[in-house]
Short mmCIF file of C-alpha atoms in Angstrom, two decimals:
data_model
loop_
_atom_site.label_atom_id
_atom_site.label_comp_id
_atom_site.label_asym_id
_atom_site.label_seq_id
_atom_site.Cartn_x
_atom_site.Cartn_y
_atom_site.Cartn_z
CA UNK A 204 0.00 0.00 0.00
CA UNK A 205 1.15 3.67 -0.96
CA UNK A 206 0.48 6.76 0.57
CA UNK A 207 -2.37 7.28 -2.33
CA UNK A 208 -4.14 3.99 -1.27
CA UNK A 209 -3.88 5.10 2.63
CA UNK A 210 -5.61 8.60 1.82
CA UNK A 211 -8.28 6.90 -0.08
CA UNK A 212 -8.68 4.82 2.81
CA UNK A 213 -9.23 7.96 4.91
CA UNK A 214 -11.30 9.78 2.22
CA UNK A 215 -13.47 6.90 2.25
CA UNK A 216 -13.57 7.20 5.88
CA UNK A 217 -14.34 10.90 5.47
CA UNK A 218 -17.50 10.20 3.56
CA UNK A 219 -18.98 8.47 5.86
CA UNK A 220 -18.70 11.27 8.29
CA UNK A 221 -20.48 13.50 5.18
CA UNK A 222 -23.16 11.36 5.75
CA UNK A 223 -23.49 11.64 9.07
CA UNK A 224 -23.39 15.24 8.91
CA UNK A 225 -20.38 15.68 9.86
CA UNK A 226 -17.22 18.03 9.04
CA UNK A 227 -15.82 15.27 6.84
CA UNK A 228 -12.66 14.26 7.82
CA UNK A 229 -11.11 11.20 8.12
CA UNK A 230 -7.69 9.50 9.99
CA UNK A 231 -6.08 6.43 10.25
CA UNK A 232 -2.83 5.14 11.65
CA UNK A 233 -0.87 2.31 9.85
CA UNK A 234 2.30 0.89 11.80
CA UNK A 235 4.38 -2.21 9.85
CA UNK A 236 2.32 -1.68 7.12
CA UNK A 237 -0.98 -2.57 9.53
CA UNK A 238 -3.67 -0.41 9.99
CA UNK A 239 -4.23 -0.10 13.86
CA UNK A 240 -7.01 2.83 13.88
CA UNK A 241 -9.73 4.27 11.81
CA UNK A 242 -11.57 6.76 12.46
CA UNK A 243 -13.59 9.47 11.36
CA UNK A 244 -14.69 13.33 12.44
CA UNK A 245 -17.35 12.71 15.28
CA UNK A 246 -18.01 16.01 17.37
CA UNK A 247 -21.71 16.29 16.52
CA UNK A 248 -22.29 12.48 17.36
CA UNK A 249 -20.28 12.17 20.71
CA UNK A 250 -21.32 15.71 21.46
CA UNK A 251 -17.10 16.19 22.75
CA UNK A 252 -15.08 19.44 21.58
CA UNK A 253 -12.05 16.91 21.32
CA UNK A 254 -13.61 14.08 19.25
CA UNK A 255 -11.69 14.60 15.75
CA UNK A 256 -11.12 11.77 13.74
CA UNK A 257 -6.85 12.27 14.73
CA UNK A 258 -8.32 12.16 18.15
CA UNK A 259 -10.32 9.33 17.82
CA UNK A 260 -8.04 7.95 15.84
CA UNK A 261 -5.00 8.34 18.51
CA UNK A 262 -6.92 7.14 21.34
CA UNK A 263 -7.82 3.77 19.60
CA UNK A 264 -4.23 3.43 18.32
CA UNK A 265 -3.26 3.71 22.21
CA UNK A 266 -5.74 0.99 23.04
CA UNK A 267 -4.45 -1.49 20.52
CA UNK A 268 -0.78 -1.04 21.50
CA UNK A 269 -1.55 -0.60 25.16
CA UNK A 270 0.59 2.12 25.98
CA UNK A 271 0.83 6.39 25.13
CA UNK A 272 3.59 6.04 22.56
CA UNK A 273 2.86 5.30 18.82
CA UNK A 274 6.33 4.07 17.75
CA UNK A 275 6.91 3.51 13.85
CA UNK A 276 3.96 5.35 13.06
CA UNK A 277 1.92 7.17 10.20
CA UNK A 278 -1.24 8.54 10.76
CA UNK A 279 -2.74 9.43 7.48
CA UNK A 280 -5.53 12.64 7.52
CA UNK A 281 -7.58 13.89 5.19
CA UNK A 282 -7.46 17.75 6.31
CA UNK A 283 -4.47 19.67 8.00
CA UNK A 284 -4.63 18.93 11.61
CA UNK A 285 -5.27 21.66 13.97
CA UNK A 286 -3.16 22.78 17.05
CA UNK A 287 -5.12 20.29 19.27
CA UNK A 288 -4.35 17.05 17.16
CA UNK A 289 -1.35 18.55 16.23
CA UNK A 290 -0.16 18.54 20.14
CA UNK A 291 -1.72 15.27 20.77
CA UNK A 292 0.43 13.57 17.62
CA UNK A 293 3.37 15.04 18.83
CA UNK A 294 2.42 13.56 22.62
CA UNK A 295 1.91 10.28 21.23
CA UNK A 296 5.41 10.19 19.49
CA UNK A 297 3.84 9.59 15.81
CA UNK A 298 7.04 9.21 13.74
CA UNK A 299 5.26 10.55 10.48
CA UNK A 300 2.07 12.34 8.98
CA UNK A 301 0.33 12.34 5.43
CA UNK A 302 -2.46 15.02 5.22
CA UNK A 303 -4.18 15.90 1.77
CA UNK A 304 -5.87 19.30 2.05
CA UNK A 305 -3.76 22.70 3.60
CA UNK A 306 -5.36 24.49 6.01
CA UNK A 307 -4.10 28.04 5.79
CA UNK A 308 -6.50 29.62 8.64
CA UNK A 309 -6.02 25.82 11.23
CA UNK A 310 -3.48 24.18 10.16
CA UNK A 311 -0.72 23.54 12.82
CA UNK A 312 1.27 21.99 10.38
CA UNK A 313 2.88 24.41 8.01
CA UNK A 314 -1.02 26.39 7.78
CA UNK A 315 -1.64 28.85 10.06
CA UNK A 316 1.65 27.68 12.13
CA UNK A 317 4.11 24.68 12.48
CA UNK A 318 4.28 22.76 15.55
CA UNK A 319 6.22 20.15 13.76
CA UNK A 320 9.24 22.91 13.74
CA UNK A 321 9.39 23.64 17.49
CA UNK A 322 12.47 23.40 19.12
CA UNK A 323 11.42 21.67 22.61
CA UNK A 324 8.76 19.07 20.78
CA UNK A 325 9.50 15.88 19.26
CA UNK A 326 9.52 16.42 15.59
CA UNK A 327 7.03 14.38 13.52
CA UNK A 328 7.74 14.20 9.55
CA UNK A 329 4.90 16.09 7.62
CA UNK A 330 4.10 15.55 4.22
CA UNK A 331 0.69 17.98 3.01
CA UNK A 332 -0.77 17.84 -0.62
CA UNK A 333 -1.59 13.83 -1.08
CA UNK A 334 -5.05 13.45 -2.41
CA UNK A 335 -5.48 17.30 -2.35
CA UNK A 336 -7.95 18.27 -4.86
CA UNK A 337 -10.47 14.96 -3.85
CA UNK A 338 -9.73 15.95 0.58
CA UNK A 339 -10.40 19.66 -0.09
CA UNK A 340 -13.70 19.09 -2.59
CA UNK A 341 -15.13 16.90 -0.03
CA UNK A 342 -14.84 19.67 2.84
CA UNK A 343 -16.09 22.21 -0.33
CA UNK A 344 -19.15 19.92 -0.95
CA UNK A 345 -20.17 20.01 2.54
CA UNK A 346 -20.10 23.50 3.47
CA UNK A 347 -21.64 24.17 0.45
CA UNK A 348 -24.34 22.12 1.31
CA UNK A 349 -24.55 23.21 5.12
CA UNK A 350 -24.95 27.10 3.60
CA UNK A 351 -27.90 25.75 1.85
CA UNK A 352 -29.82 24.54 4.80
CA UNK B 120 -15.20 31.17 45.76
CA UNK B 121 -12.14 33.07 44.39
CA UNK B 122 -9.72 32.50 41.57
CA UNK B 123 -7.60 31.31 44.17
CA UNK B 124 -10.25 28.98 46.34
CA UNK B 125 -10.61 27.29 42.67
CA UNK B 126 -6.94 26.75 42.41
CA UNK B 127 -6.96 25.70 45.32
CA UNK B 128 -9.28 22.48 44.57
CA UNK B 129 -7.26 22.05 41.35
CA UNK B 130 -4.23 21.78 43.46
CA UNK B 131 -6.01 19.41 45.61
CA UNK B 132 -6.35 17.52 41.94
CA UNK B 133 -2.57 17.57 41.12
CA UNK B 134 -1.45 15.95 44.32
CA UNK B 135 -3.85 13.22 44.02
CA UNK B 136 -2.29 12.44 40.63
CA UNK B 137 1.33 12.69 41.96
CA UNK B 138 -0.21 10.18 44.69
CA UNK B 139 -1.07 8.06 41.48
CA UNK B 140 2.63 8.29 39.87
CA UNK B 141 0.97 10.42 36.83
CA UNK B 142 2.49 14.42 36.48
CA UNK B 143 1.08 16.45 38.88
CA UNK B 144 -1.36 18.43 37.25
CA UNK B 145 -5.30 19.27 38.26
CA UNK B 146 -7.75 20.98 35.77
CA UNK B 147 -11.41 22.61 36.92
CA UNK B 148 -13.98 24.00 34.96
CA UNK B 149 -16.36 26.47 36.53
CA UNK B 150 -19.89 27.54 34.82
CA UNK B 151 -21.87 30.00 37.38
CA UNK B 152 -20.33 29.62 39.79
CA UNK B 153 -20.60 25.61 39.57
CA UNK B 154 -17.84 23.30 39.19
CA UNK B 155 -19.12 21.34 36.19
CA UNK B 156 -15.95 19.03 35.53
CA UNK B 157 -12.54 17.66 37.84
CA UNK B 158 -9.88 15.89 36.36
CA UNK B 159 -6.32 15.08 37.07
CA UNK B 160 -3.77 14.05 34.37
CA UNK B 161 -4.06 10.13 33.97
CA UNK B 162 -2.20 9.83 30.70
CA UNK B 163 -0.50 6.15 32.41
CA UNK B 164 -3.63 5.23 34.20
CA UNK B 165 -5.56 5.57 30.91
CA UNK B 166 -2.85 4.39 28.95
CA UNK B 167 -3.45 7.46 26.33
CA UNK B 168 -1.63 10.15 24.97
CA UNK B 169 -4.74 12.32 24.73
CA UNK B 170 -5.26 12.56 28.57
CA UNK B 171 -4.13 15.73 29.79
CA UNK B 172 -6.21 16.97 32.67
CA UNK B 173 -7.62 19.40 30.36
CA UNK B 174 -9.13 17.24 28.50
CA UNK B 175 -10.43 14.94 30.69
CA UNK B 176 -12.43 17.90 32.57
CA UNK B 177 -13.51 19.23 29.00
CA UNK B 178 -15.13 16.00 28.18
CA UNK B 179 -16.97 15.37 31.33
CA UNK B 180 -17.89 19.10 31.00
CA UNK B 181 -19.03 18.43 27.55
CA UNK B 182 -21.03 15.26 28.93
CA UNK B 183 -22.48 17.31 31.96
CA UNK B 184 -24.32 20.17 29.28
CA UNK B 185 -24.54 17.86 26.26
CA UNK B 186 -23.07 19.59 24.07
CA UNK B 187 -19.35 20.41 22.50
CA UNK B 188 -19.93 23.97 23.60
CA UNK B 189 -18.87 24.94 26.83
CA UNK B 190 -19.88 28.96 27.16
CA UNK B 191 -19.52 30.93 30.16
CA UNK B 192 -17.11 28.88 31.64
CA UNK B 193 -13.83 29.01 33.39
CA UNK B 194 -11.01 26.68 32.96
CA UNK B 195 -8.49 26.39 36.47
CA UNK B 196 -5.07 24.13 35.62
CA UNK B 197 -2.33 24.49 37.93
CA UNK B 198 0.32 24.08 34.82
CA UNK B 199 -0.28 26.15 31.71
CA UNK B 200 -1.67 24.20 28.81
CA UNK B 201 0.21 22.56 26.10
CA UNK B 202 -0.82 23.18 22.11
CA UNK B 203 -3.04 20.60 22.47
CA UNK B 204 -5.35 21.31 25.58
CA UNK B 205 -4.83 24.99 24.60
CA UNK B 206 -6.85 23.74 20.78
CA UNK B 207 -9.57 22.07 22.78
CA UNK B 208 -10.44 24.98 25.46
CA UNK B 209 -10.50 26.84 21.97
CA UNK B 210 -12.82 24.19 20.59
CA UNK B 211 -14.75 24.14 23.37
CA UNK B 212 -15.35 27.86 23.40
CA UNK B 213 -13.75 28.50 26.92
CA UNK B 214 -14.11 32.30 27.29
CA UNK B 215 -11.43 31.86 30.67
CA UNK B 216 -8.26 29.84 31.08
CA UNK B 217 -6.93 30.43 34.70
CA UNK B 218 -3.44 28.68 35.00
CA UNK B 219 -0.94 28.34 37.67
CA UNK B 220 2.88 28.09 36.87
CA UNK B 221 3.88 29.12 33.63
CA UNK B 222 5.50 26.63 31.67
CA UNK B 223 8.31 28.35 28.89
CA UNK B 224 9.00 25.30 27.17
CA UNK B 225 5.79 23.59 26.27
CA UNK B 226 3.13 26.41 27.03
CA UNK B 227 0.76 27.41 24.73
CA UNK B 228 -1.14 30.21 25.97
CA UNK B 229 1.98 32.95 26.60
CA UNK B 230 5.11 30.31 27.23
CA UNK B 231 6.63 28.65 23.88
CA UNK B 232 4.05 30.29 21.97
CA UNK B 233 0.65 31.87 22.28
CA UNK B 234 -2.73 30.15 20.50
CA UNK B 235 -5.10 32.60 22.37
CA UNK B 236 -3.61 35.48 19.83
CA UNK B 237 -4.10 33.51 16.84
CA UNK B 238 -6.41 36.23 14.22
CA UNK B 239 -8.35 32.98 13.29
CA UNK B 240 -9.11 31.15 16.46
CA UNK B 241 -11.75 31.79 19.33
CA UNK B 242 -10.00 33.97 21.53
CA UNK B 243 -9.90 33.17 25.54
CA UNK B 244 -9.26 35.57 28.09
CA UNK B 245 -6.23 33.76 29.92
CA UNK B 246 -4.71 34.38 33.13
CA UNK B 247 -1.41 33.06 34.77
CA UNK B 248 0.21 32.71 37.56
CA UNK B 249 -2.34 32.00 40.06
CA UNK B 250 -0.43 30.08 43.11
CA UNK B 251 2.01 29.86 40.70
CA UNK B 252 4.53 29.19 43.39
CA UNK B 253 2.47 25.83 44.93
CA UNK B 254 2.09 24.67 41.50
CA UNK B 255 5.37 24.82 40.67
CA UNK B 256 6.42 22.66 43.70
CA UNK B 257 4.16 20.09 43.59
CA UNK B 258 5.54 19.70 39.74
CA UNK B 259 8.94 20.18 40.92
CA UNK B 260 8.83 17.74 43.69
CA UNK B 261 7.81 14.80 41.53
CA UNK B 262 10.28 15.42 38.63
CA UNK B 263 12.97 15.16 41.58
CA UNK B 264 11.80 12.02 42.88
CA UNK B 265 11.35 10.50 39.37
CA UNK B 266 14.85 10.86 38.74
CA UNK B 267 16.11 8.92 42.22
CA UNK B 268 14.02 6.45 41.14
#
């Protein structure tokens, strides 16, 4: 599997959230070429300010490894992540990151900031732009759609 | 109750966490004068990178109203938040961060960096250095025992 057939993974995970009426966005974290968490955008649905799919997606990586470090991994995201997953990646020790859209006015990630480049913090390795166009027309298609309501 | 009453309680918080082996650190949140959420840093209890204090207290918060919004309220933490608890009290819509020591390397509202000044974000009022000098100790105290260990 590439880092193409990941994000499709995610994107796939992200359209489920659409459906749910949800900010679509969708996560998962692959270690030794295993996926160990998928997850997808779910603030409306647990009703919890902190329930993003990294979140969600962290927390269930945690609970298959049994520990707070995420050793050898790659968690794959279909949007930028914001200063709060950014903070909780770096926490968890994730060795690498593949998002598809930028997020100039969130993004804690090269967007609106980069957490990755501060001098006290582990360092994860970012990569931004796989998938782009499909990640941001999926976020476009919603909001478009939400404005409409 | 005072600013400093609440610390108080959140201090209470931190030392039953050091009591627990888990970094000393207590988190409140206050709504009308009603403490709506306690937590203590359990990131080894719950085996999770995510679990800060802060976020801990903002998800019971979030369960006590039912909702991810958390107006009119008041966050107490006796150590000043990282990136990531300083994205969720800006998720949540905190409209008060009250913190305790000030933390240069890792803080996130004023220390390493400072989120509540970010043109994009939902802007907290934050204040600092509430029984800073307690907090400090209690934090200070367990770092020096972890390393006779």
């Amino acid at each position: 599997m590439t880092d193409f057939d990941y994000m499709q993974e995610a994107l796939a995970l992200a359209k489920e959230a659409a459906e749910m009426d949800e900010v679509p966005v969708g996560a998962l974290i692959v270690r030794r070429g295993e996926i160990i968490a998928r997850a997808k955008n779910e603030r409306e649905l647990s009703r919890l300010a902190t329930h993003h799919a990294e979140i969600v997606a962290i927390e269930e990586a945690c609970r298959a490894l049994g520990g707070w470090r995420l050793p050898e991994s790659t968690l794959y995201v279909t949007l930028e992540p914001c200063p709060m997953c950014a903070g909780a990646i770096i926490h968890a020790r994730i060795e690498r990151v593949v998002f598809g859209a930028h997020d100039e006015k969130n993004g804690a990630f090269g967007g609106a900031f980069d957490l990755s480049q501060m001098p006290n913090f582990f360092r994860p390795v970012i990569e931004g732009g796989v998938c782009e166009e499909e990640c941001r027309q999926i976020l476009s298609a919603y909001f478009r759609q939400k404005r409409k309501k």
